PDB file of C-alpha atoms in Angstrom:
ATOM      1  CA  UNK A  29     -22.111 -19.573  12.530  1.00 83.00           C
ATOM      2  CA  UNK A  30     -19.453 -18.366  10.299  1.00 90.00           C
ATOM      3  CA  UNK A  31     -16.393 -20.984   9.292  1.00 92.00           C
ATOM      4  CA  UNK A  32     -12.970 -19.535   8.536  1.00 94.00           C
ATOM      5  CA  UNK A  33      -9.639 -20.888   7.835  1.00 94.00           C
ATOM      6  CA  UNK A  34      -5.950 -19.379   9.528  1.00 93.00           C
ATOM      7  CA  UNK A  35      -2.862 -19.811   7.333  1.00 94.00           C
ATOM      8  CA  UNK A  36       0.281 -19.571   9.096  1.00 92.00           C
ATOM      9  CA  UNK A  37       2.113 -18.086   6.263  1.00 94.00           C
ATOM     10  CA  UNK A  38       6.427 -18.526   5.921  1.00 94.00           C
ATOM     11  CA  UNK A  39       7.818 -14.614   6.004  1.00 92.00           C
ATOM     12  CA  UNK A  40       9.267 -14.564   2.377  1.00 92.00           C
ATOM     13  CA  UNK A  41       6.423 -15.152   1.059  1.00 93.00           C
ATOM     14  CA  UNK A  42       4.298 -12.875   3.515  1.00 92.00           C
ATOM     15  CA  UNK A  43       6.524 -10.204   3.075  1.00 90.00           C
ATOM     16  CA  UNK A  44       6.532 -10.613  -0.804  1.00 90.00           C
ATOM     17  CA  UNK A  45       2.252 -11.069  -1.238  1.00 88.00           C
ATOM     18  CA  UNK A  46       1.229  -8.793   1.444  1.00 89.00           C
ATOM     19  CA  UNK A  47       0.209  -6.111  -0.492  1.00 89.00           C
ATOM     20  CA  UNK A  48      -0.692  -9.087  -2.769  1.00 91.00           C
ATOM     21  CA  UNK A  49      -3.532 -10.957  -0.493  1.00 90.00           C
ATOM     22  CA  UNK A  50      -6.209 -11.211  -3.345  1.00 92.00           C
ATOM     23  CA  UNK A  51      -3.362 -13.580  -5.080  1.00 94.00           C
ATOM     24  CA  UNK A  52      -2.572 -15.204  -1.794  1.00 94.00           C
ATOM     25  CA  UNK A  53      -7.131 -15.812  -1.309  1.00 94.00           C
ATOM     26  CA  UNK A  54      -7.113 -16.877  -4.872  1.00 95.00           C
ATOM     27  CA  UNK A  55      -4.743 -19.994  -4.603  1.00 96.00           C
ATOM     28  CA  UNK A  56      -5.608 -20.838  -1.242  1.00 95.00           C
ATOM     29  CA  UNK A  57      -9.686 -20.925  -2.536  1.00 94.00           C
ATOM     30  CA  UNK A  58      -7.777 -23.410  -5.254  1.00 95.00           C
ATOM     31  CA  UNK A  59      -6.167 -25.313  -3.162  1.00 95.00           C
ATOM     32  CA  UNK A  60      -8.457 -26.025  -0.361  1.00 91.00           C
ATOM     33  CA  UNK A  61     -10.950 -27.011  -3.597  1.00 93.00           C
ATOM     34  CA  UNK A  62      -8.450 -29.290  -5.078  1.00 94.00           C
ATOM     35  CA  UNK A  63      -5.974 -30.440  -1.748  1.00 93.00           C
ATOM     36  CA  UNK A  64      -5.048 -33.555  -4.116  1.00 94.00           C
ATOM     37  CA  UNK A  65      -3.559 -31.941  -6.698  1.00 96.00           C
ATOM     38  CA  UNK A  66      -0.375 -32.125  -6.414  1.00 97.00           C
ATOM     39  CA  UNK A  67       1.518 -29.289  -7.530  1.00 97.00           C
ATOM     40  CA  UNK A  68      -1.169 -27.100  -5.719  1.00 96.00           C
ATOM     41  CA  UNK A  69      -0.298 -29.336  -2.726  1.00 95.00           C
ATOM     42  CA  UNK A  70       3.647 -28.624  -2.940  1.00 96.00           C
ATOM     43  CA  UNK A  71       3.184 -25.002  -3.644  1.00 96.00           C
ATOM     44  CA  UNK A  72       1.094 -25.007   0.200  1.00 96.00           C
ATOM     45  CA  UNK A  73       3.294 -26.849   1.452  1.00 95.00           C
ATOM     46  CA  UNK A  74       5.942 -24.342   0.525  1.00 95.00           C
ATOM     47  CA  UNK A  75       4.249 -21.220   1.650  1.00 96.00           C
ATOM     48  CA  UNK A  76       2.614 -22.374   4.653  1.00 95.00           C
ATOM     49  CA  UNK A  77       3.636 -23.869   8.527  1.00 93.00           C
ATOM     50  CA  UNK A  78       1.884 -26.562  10.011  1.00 90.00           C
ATOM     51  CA  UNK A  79      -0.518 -25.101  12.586  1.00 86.00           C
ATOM     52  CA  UNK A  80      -1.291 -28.024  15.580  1.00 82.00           C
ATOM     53  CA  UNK A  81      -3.965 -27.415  17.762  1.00 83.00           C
ATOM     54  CA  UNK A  82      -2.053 -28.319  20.565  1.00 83.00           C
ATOM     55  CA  UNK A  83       0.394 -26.034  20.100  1.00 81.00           C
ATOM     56  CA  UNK A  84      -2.463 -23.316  19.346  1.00 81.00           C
ATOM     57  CA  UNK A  85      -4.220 -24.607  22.923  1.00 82.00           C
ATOM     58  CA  UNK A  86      -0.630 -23.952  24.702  1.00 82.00           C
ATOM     59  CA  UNK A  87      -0.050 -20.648  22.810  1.00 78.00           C
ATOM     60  CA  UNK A  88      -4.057 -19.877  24.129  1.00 79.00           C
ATOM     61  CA  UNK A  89      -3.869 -20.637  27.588  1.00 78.00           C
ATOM     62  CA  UNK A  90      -0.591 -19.240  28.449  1.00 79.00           C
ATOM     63  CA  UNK A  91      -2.072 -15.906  26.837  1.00 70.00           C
ATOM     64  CA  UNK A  92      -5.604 -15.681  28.375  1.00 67.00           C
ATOM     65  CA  UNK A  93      -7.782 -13.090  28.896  1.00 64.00           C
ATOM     66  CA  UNK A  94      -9.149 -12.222  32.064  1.00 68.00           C
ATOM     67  CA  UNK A  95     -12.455 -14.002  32.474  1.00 74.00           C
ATOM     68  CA  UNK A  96     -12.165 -16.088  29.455  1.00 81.00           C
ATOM     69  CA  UNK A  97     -12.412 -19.923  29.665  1.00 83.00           C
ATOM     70  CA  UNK A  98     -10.262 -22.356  27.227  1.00 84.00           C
ATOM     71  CA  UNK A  99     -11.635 -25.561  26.734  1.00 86.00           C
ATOM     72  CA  UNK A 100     -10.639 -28.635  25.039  1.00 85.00           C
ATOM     73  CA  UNK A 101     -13.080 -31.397  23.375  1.00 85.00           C
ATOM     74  CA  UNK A 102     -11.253 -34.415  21.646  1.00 81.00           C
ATOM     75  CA  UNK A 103     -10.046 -32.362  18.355  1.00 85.00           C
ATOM     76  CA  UNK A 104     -11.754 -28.806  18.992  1.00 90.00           C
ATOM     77  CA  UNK A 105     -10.992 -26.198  21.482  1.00 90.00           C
ATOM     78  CA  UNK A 106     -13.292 -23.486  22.734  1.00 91.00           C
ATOM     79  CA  UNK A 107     -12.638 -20.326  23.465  1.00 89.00           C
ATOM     80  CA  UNK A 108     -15.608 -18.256  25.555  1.00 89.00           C
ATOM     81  CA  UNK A 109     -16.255 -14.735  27.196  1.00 88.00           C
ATOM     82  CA  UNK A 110     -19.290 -13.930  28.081  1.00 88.00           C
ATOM     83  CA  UNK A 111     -21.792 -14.453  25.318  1.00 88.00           C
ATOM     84  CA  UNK A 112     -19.223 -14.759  22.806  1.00 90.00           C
ATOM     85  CA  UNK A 113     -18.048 -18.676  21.528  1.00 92.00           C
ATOM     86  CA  UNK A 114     -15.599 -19.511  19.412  1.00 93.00           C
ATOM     87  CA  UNK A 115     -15.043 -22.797  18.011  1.00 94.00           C
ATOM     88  CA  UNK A 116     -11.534 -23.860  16.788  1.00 93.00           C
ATOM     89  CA  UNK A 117      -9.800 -26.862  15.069  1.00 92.00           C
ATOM     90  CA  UNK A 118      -6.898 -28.151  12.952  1.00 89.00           C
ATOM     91  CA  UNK A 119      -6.921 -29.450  10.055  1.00 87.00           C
ATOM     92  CA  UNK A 120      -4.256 -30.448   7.352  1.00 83.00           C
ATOM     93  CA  UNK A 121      -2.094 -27.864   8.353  1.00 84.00           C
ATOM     94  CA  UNK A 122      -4.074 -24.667   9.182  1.00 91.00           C
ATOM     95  CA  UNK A 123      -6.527 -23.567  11.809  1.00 91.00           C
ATOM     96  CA  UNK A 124     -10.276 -23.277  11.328  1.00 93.00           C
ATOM     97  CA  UNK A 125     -12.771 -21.421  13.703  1.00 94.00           C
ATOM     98  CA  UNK A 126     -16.545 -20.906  13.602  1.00 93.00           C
ATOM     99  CA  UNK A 127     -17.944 -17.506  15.212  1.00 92.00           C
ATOM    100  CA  UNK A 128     -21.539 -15.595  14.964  1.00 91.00           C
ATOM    101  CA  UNK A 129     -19.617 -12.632  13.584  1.00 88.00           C
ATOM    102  CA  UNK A 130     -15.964 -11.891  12.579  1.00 87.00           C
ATOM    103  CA  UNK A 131     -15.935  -9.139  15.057  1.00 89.00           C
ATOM    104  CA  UNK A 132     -15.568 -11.761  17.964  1.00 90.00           C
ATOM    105  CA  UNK A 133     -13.092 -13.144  16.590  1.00 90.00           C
ATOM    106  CA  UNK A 134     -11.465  -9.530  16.226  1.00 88.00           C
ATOM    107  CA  UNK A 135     -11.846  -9.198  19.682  1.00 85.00           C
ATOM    108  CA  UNK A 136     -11.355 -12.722  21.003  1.00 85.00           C
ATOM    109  CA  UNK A 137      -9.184 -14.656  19.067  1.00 88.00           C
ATOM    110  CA  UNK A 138      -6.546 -12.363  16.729  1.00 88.00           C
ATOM    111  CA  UNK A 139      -4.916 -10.667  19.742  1.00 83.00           C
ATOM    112  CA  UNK A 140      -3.671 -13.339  21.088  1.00 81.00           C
ATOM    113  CA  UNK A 141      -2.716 -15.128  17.561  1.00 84.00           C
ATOM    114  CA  UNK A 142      -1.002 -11.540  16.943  1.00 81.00           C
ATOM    115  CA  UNK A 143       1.773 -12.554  20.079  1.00 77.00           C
ATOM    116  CA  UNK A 144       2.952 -15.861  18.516  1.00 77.00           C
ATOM    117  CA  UNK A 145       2.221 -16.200  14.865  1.00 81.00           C
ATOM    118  CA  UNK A 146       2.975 -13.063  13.107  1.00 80.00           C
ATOM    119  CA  UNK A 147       2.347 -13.803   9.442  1.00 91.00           C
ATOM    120  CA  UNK A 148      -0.971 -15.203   9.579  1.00 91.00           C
ATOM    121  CA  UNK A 149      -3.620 -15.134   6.970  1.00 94.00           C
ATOM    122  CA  UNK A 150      -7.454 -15.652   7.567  1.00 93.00           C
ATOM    123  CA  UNK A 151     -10.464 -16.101   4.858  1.00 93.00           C
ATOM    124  CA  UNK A 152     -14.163 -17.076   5.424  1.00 91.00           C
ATOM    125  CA  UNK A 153     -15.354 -20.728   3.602  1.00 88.00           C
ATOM    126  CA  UNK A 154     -18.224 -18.991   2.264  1.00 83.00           C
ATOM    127  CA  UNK A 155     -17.773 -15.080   3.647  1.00 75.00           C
ATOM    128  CA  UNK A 156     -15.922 -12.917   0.766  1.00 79.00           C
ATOM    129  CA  UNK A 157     -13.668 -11.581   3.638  1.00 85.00           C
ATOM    130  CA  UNK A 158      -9.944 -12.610   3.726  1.00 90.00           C
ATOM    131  CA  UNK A 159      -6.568 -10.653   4.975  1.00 90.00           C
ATOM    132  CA  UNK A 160      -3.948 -10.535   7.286  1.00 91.00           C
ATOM    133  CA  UNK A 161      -4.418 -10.861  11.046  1.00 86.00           C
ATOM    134  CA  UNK A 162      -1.809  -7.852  11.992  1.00 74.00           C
ATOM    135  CA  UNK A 163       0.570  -5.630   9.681  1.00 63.00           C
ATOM    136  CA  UNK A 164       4.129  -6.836   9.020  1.00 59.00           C
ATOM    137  CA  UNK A 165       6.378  -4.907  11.163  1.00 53.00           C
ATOM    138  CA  UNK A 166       9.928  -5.491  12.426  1.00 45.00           C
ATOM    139  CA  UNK A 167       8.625  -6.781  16.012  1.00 49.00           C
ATOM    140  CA  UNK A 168       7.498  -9.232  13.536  1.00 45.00           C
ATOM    141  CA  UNK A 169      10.868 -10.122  12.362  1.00 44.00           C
ATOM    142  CA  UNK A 170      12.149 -11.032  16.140  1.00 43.00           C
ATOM    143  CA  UNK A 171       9.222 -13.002  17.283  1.00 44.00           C
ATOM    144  CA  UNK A 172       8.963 -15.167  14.314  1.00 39.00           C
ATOM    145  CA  UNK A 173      12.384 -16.138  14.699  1.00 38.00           C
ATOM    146  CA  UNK A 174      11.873 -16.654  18.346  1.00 40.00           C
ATOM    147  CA  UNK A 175       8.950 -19.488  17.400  1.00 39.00           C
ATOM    148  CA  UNK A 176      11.033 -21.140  14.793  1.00 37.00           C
ATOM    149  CA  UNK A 177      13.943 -21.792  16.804  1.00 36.00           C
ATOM    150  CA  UNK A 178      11.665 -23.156  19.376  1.00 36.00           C
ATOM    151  CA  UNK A 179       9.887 -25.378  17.651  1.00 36.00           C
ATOM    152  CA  UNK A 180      13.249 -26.965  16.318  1.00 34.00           C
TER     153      UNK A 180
END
């Protein structure tokens, strides 16, 4: 299976490195190799939201897709239609999933992370790929504002 991490990314800083993701990949790859340094761990704190899986699972199950099942195990939540599985959990801030190929996840997984978290970033652990679940857009604008003021 394939491991990749989601970064909920703050919209200054999506809007200003969007065009920008190999810098964005670079110091991410840094800091998730050095998460005690600590001006690498201020600088991710600054750019980033807290992701909880909880809130994810909510988000998930209020959104699902016909004939796909949502489970929850202790700390990981499962996500399954038909012959496709995806694993997810949180971790330090951000989300991480496991899938046989990126595709399900495509299919599966960013649609519904499109709805509710607008800026978000995704790179493999070991895969070269990395980028930017959807495109920034205005709709973006209105529904991030929508989940920040909610979550107050």
């Amino acid at each position: 299976m394939m491991e990749y991490a989601i970064y909920w990314i703050k919209e200054d800083v999506a809007r200003s490195y969007f065009h920008k993701s190999d810098i964005l990949h670079r110091f991410l790859k840094e800091y998730e190799a050095n998460p005690t340094r600590k001006d690498l761990r201020d600088q991710y704190i600054y750019i980033t939201h807290h992701i909880s899986l909880q809130a994810i699972a909510a988000q998930l199950n209020s959104q699902a897709l016909n004939q796909m099942s949502i489970q929850t195990d202790g700390h990981m939540l499962y996500l399954t239609k038909n012959d496709i599985m995806i694993r997810l959990h949180a971790e330090n801030g951000r989300l991480h999933f496991q899938c046989n190929e990126l595709q399900d996840a495509a299919m599966l997984l960013f649609p519904m992370l499109r709805n509710c978290y607008p800026f978000v970033f995704v790179q493999g652990k070991k895969a070269p790929n990395y980028g930017w679940v959807s495109p920034i857009t205005q709709k973006n604008n209105v529904r991030m504002r929508q989940i920040l003021y909610s979550h107050r």
